[in-house]
PDB file of C-alpha atoms in Angstrom:
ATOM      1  CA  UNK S  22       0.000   0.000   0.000  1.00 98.00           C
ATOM      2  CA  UNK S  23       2.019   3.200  -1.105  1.00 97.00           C
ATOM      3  CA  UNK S  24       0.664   6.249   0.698  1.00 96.00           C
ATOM      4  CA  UNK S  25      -0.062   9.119  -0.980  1.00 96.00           C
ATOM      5  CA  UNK S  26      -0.173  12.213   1.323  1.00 93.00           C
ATOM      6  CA  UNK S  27      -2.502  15.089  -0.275  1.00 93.00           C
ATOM      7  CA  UNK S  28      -2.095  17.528   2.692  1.00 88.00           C
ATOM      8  CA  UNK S  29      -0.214  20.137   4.136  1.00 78.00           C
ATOM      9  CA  UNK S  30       1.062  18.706   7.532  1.00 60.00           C
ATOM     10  CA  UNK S  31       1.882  15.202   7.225  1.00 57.00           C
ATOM     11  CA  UNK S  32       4.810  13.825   9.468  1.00 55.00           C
ATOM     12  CA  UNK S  33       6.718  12.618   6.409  1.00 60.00           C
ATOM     13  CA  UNK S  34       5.753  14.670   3.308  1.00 58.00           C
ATOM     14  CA  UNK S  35       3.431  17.044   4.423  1.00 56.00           C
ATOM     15  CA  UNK S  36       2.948  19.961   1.667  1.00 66.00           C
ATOM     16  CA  UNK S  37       4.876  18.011  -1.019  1.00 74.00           C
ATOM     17  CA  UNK S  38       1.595  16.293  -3.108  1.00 75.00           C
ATOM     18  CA  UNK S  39      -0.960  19.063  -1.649  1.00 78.00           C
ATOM     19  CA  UNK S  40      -1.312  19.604  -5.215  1.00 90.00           C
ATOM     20  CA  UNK S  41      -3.751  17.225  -6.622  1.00 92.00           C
ATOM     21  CA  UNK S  42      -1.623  16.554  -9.950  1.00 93.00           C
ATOM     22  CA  UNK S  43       1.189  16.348  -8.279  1.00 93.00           C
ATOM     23  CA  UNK S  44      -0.072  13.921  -5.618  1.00 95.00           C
ATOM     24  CA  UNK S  45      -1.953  12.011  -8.984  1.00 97.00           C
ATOM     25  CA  UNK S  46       1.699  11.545 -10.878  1.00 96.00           C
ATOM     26  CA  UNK S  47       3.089  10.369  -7.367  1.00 95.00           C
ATOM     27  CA  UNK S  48       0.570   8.144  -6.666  1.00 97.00           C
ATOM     28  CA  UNK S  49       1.405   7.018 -10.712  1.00 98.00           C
ATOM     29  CA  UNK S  50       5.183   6.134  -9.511  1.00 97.00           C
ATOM     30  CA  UNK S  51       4.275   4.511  -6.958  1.00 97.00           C
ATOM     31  CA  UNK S  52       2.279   2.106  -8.987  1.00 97.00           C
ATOM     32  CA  UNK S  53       5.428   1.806 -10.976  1.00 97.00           C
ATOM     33  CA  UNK S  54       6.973   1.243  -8.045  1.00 97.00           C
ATOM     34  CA  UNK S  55       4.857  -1.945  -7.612  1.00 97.00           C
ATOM     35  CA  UNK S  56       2.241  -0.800  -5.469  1.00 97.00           C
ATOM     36  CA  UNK S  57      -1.006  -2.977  -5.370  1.00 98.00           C
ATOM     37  CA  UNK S  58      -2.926  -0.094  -3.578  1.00 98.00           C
ATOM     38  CA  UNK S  59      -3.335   3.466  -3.137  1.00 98.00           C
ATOM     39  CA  UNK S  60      -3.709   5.163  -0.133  1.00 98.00           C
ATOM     40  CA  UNK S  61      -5.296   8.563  -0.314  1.00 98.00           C
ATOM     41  CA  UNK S  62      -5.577  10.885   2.729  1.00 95.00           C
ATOM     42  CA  UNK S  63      -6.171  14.057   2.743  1.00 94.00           C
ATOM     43  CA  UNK S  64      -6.007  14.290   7.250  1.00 93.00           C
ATOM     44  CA  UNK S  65      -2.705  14.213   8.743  1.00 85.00           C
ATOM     45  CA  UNK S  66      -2.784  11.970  11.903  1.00 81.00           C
ATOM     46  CA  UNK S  67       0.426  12.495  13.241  1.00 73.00           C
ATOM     47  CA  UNK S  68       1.094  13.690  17.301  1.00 75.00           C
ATOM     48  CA  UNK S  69      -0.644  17.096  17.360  1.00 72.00           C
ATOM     49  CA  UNK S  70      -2.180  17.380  14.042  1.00 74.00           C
ATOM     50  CA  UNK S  71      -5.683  19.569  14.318  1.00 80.00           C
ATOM     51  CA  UNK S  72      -8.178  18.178  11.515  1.00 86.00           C
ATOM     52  CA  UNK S  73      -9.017  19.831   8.708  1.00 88.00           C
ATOM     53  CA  UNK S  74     -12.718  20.963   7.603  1.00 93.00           C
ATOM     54  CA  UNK S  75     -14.698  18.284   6.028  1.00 96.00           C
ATOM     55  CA  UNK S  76     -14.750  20.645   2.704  1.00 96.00           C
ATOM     56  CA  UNK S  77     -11.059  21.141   2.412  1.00 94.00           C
ATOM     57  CA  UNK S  78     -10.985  17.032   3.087  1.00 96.00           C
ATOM     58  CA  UNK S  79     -13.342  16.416   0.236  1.00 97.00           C
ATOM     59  CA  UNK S  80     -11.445  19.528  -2.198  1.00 96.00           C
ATOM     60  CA  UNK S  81      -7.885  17.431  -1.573  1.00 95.00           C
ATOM     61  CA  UNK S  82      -9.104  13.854  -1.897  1.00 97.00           C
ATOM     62  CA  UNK S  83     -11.456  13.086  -4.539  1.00 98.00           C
ATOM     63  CA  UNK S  84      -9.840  14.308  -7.584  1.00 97.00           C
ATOM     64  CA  UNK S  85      -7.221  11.993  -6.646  1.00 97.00           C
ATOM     65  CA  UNK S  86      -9.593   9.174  -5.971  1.00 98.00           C
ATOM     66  CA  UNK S  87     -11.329   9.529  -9.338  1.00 98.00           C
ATOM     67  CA  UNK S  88      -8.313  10.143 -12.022  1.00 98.00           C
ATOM     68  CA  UNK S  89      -6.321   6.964 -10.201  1.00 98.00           C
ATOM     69  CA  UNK S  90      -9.720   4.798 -10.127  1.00 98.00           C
ATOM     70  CA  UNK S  91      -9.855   5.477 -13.850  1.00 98.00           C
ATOM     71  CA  UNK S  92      -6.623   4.227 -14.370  1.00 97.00           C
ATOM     72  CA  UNK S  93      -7.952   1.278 -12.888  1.00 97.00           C
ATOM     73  CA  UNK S  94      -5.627   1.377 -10.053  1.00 98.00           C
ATOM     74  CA  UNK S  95      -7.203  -0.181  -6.394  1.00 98.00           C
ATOM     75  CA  UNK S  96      -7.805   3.060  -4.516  1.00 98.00           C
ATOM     76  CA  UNK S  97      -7.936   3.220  -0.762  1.00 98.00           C
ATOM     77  CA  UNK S  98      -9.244   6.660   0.723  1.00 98.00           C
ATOM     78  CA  UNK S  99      -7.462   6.973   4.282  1.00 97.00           C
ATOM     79  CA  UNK S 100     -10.231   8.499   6.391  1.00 98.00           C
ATOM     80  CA  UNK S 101     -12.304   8.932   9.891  1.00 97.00           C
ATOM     81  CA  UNK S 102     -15.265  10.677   7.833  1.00 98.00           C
ATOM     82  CA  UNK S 103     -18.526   8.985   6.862  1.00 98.00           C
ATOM     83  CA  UNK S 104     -19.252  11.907   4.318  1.00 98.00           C
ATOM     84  CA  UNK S 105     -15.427  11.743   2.678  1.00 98.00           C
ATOM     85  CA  UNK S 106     -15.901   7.586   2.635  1.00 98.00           C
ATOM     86  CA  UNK S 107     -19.321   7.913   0.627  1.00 98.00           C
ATOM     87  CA  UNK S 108     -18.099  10.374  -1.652  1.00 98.00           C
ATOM     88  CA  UNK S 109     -14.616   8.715  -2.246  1.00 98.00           C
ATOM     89  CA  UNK S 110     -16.062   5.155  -2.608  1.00 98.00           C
ATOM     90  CA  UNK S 111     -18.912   6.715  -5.410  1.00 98.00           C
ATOM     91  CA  UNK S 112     -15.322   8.521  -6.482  1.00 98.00           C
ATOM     92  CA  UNK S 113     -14.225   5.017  -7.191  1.00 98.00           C
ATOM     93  CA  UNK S 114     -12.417   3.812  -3.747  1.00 98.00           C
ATOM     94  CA  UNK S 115     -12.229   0.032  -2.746  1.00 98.00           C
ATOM     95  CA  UNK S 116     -11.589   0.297   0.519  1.00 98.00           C
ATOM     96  CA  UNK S 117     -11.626   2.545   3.723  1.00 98.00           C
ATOM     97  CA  UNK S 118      -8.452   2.407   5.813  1.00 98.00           C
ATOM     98  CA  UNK S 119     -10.030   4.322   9.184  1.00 98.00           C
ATOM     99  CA  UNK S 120      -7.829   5.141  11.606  1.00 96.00           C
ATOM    100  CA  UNK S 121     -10.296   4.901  14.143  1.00 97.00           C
ATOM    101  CA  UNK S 122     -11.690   1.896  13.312  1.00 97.00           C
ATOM    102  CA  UNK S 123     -15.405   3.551  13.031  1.00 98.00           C
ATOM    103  CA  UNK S 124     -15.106   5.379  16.981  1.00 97.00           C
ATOM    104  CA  UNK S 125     -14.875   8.805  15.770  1.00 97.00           C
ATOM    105  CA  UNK S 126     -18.002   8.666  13.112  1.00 98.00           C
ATOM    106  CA  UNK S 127     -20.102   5.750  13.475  1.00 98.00           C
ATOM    107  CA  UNK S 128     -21.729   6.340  10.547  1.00 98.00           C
ATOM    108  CA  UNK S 129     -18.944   5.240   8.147  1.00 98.00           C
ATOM    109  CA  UNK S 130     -19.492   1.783   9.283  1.00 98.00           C
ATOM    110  CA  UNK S 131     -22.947   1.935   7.324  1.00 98.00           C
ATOM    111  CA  UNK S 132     -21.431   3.255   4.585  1.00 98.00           C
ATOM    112  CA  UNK S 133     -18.951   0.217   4.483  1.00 98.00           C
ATOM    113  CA  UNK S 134     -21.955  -1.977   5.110  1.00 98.00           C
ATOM    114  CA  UNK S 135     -23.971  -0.335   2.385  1.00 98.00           C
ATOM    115  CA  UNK S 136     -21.276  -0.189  -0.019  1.00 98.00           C
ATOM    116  CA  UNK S 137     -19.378  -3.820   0.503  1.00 98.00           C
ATOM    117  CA  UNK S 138     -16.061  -2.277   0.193  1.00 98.00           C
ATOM    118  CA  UNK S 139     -12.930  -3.781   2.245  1.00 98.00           C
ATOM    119  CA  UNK S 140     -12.659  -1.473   5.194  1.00 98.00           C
ATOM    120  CA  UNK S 141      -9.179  -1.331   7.614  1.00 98.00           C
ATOM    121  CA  UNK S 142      -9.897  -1.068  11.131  1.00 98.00           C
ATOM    122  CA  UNK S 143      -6.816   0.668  13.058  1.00 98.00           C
ATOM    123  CA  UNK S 144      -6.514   0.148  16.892  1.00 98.00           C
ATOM    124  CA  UNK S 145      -7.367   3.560  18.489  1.00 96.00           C
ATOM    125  CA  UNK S 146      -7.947   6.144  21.331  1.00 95.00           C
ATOM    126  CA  UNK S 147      -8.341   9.645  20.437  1.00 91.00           C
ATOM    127  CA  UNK S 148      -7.872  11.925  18.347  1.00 90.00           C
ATOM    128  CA  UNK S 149      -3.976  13.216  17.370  1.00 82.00           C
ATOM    129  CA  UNK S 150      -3.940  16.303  19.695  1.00 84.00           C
ATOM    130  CA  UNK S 151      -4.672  14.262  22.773  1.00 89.00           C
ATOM    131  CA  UNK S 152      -3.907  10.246  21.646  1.00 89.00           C
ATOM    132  CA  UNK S 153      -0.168  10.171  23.437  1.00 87.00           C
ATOM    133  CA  UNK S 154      -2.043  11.263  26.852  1.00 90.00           C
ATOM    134  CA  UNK S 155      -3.678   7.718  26.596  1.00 90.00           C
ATOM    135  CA  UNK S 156      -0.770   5.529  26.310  1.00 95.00           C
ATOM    136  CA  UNK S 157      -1.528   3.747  29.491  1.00 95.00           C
ATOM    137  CA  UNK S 158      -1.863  -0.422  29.212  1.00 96.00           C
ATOM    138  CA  UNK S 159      -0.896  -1.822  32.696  1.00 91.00           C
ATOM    139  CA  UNK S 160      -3.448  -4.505  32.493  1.00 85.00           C
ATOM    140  CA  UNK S 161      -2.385  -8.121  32.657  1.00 91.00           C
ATOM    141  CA  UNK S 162      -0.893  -8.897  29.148  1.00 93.00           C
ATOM    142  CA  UNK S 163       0.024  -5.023  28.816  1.00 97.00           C
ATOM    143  CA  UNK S 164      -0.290  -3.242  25.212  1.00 98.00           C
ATOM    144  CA  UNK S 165      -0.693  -6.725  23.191  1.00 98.00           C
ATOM    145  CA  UNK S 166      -3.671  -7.914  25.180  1.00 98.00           C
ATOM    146  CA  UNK S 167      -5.151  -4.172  25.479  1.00 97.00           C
ATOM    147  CA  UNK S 168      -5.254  -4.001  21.653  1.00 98.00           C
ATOM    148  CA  UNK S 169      -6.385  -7.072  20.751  1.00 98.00           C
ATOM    149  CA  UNK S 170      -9.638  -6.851  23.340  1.00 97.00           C
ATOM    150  CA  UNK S 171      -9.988  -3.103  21.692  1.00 98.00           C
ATOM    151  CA  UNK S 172     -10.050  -4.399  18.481  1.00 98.00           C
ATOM    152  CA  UNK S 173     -12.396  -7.186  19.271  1.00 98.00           C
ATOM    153  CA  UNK S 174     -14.995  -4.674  20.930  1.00 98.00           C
ATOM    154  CA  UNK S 175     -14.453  -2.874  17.625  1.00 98.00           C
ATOM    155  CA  UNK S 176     -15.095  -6.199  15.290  1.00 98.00           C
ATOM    156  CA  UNK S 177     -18.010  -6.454  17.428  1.00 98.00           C
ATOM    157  CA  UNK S 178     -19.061  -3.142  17.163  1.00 98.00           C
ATOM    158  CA  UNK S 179     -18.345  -3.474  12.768  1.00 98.00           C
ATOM    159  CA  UNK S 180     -20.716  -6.823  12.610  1.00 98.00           C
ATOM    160  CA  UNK S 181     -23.563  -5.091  14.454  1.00 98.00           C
ATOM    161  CA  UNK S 182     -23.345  -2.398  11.654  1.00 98.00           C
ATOM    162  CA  UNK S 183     -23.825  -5.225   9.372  1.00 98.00           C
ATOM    163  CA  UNK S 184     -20.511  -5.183   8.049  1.00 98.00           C
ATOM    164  CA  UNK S 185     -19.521  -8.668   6.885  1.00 98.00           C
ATOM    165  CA  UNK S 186     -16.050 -10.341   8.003  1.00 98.00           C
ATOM    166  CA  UNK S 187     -15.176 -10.690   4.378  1.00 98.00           C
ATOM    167  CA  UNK S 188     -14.664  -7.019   4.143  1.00 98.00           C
ATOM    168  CA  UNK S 189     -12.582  -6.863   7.553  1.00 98.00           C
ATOM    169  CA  UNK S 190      -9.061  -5.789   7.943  1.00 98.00           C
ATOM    170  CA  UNK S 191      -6.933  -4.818  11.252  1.00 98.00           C
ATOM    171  CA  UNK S 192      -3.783  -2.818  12.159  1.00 98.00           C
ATOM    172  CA  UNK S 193      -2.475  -2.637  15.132  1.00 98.00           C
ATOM    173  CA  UNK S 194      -2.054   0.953  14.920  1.00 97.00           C
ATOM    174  CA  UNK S 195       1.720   1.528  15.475  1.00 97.00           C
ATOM    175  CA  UNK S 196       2.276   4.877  17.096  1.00 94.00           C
ATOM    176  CA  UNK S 197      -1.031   5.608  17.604  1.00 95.00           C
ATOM    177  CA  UNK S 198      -1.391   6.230  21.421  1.00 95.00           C
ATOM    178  CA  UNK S 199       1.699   3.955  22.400  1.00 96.00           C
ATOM    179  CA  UNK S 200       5.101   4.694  23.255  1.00 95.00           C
ATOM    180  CA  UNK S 201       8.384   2.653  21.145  1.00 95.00           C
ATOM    181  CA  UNK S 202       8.710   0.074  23.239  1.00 96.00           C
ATOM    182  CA  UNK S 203       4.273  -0.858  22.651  1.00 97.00           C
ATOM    183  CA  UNK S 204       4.926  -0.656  18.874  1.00 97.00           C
ATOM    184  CA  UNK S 205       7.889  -3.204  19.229  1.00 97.00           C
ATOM    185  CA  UNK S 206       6.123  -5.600  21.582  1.00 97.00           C
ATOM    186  CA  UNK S 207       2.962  -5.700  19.089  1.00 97.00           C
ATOM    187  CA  UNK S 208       4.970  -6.382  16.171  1.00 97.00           C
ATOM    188  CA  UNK S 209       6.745  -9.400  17.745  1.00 96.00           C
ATOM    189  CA  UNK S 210       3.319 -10.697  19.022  1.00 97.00           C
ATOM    190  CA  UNK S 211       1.414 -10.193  15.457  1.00 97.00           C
ATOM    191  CA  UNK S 212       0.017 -13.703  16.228  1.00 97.00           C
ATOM    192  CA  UNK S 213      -2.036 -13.148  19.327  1.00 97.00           C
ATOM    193  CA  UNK S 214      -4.356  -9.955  16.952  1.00 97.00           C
ATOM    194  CA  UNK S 215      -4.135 -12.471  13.997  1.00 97.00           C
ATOM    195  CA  UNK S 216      -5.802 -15.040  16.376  1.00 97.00           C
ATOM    196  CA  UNK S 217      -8.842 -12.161  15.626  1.00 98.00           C
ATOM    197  CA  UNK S 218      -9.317 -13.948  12.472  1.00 98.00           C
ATOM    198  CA  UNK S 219      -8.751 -11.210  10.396  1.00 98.00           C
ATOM    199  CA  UNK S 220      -6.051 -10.167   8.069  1.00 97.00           C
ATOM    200  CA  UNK S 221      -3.833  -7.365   9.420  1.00 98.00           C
ATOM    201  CA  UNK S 222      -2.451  -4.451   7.800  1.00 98.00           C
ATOM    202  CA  UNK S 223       0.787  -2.258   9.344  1.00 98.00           C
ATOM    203  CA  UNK S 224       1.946   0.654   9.446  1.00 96.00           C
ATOM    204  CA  UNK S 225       5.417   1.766  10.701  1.00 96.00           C
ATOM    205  CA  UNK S 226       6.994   3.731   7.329  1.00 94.00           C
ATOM    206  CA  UNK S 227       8.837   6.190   8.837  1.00 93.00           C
ATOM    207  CA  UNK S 228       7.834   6.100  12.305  1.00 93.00           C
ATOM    208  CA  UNK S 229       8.919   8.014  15.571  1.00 92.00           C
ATOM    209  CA  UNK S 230       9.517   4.608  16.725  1.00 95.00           C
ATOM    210  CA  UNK S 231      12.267   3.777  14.538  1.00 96.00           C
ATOM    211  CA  UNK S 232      13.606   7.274  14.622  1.00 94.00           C
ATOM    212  CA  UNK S 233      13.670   6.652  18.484  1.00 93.00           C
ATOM    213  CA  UNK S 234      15.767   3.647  17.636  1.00 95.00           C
ATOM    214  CA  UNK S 235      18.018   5.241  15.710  1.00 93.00           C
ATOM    215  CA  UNK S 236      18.915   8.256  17.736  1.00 89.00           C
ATOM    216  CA  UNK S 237      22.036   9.653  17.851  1.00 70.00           C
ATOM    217  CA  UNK S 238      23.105   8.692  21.136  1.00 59.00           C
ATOM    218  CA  UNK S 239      23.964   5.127  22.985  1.00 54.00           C
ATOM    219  CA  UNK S 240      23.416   2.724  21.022  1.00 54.00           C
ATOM    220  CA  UNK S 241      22.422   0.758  23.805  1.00 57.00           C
ATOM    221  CA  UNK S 242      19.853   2.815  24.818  1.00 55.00           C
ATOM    222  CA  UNK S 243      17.778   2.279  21.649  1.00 53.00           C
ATOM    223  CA  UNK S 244      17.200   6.064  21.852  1.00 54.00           C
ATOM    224  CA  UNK S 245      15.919   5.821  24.978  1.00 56.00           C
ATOM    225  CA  UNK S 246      18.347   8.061  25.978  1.00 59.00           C
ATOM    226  CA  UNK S 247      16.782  11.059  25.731  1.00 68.00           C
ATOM    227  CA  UNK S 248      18.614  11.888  22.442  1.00 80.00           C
ATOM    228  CA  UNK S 249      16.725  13.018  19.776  1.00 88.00           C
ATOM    229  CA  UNK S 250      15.185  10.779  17.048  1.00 89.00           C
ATOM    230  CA  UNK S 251      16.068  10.194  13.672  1.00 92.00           C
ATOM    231  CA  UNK S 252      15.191  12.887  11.049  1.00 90.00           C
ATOM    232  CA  UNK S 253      12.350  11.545   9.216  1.00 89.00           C
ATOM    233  CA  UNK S 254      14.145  11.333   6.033  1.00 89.00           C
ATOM    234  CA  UNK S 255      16.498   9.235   7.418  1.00 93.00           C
ATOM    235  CA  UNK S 256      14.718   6.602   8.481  1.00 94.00           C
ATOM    236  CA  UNK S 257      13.656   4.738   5.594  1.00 95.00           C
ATOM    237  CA  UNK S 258      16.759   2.133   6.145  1.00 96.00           C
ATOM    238  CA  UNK S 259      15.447   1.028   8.806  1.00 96.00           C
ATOM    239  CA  UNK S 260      11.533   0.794   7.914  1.00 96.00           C
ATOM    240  CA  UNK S 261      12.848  -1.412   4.969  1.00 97.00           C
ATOM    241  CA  UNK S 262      14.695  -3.940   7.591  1.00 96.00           C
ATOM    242  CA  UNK S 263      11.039  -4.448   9.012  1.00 96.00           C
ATOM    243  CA  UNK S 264       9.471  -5.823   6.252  1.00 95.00           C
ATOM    244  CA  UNK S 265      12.256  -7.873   5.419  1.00 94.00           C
ATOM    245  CA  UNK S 266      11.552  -9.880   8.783  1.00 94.00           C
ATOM    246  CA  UNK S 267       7.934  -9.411   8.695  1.00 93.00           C
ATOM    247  CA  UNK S 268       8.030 -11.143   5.609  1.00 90.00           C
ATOM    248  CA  UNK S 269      10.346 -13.966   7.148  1.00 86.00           C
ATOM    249  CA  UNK S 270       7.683 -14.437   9.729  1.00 86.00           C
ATOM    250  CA  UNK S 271       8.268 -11.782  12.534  1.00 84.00           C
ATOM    251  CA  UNK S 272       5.603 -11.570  14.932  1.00 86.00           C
ATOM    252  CA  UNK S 273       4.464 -15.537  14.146  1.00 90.00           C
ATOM    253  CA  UNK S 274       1.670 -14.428  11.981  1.00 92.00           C
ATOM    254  CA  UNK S 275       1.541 -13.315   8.105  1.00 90.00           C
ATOM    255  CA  UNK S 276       0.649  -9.554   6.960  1.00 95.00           C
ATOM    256  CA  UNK S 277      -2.405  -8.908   4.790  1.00 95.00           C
ATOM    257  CA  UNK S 278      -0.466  -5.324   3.599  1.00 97.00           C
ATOM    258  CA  UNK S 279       2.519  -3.207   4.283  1.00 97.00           C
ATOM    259  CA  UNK S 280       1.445   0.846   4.287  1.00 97.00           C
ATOM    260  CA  UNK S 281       4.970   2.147   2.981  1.00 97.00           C
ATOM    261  CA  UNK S 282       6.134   5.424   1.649  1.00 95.00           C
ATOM    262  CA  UNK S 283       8.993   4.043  -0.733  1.00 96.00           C
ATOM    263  CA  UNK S 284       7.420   1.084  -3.039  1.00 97.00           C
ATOM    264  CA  UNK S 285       9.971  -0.160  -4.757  1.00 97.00           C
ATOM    265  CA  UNK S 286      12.681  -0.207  -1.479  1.00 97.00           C
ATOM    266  CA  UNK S 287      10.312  -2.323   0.482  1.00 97.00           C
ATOM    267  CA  UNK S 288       9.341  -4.557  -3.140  1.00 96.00           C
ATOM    268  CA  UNK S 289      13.249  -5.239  -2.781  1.00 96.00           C
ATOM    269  CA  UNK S 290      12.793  -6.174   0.358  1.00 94.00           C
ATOM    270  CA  UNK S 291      10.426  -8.716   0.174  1.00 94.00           C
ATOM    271  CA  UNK S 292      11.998  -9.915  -3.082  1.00 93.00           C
ATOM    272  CA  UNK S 293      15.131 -10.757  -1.043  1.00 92.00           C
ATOM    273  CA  UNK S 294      13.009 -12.310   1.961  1.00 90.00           C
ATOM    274  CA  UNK S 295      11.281 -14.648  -0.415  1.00 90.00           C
ATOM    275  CA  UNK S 296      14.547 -15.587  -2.005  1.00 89.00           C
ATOM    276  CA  UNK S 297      15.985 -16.676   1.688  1.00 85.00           C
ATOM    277  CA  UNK S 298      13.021 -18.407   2.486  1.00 78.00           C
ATOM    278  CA  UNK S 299      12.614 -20.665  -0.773  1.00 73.00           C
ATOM    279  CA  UNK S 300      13.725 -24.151  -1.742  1.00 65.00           C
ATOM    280  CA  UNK S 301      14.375 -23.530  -4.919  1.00 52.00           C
ATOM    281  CA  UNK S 302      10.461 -24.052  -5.830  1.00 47.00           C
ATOM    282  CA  UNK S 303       8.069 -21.047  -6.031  1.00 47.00           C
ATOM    283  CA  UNK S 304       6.651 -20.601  -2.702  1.00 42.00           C
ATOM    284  CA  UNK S 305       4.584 -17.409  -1.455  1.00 40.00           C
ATOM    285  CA  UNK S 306       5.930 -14.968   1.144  1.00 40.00           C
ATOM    286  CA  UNK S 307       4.124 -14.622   4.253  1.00 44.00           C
ATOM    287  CA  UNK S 308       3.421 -10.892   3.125  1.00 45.00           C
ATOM    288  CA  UNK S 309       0.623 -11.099   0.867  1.00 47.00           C
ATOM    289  CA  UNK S 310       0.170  -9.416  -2.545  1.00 48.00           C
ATOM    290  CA  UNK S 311      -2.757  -8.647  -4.157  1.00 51.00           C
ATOM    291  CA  UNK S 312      -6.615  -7.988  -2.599  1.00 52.00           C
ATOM    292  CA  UNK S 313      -9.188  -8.334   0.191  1.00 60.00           C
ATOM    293  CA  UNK S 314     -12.919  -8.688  -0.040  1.00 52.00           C
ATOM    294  CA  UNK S 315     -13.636  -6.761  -3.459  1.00 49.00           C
ATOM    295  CA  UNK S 316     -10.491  -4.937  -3.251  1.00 53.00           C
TER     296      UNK S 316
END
């Protein structure tokens, strides 16, 4: 899943494909790339972001949406909004990748429901100006149990809206009200949210989690040293290791979709983590190419 950033305040890119052609020939490379979705958001969700009105949403996303889905490229419109879900999908999106997994409008879960498109449920708290306040998870099994009974209230929660499990995804929501060390314990316990039933999508491209690893510091701290992280541009090196050993079978459970800024460095990636794991014979990757429900 490349992402494709049309906004002015994203962590990574923010202000570089605020331009809707510009952010349409990005979105073209990354296809090049080797992309097998799009991600289009038009709401940065990093720490601190304030969200943008629903109109300025709509204005940055759908002419996006619409020239990629007449490519015939699978779209993905990266939303909380039930209005910017109904317009993108009629816009020609596949699926909904929510953040919020349907807790900050309710009313995009009927529009999944109504529609039949693939929808991405992200573990969640709050909203980005308050979701590192709530990074709390001192009950027994700590951050990997806490998500995975979230998430289940929310599966719950996306079958009483008559959404059917065919169209369910999950993602652990790296970043997203947790600290490093709760992104690195739910990626090496993938298994216990895949035990959900439900393919999983992550997240980590760029992350303040792996600039926290890399800071410029001890090394033996793991930045936890106090030093600052990682530049953002600078941490792509890293991002790529991580899909090399999710792909070898990190965290004991296979991954539905990587959400990546750089395509074609984490293709490589998995190109080289197939290689080591085959026999000679074709054999698939425990990262999966290709679609979910009517993506």
């Amino acid at each position: 899943m490349g992402v494709v950033n049309v906004t002015p305040d994203s962590f990574s890119d923010g202000g570089r494909f605020l331009d809707p052609s510009v952010a349409i020939a990005h979105a073209r490379q990354l296809l090049a790339a080797g992309a097998d979705i799009l991600d289009v958001g038009g709401e940065s969700t990093r720490p601190g972001a304030t969200r943008p009105l629903l109109a300025d949403e709509l204005d940055r996303v759908l002419p996006v949406i619409e020239a990629l889905a007449d490519d015939g490229a699978t779209v993905s419109v990266d939303t909380m909004r039930a209005e910017v879900a109904e317009q993108a999908v009629a816009a020609g999106a596949r699926i909904v990748n929510d953040v919020s997994g349907g807790l900050a409008d309710p009313a995009i879960l009927d529009v999944v429901a109504r529609t039949g498109v693939t929808y991405v449920a992200m573990h969640w708290r709050a909203h980005s100006d308050r979701m590192q306040q709530l990074t709390s998870y001192d009950e027994q099994g700590g951050v990997v149990a806490a998500v995975r009974s979230e998430l289940a209230d929310r599966v719950a929660a996306i079958r009483a809206a008559g959404v059917a499990d065919e169209q369910l995804v999950l993602d652990p929501g790296l970043g997203f009200a947790k600290l490093p060390h709760h992104n690195w314990e739910l990626l090496r316990r993938l298994d216990v949210l895949a035990d959900l039933g439900f393919p999983l999508l992550v997240g980590a491209s760029r992350k303040t989690f792996l600039g926290r690893l890399l800071a410029e510091g001890d090394p033996a701290a793991g930045g936890g040293d106090g030093s600052p992280p990682r530049p953002v541009d600078q941490r792509e090196a890293a991002g790529v290791a991580l899909s090399a050993l999710l792909a070898a079978g990190l965290g004991g459970a296979p991954v539905w979709c990587l959400r990546v800024h750089d395509v074609r460095a984490h293709r490589d990636a998995l190109a080289v983590a197939a290689q080591w794991g085959s026999d000679g014979a074709d054999r698939a990757v425990p990262v999966e190419h290709g679609s979910r429900g009517d993506a």
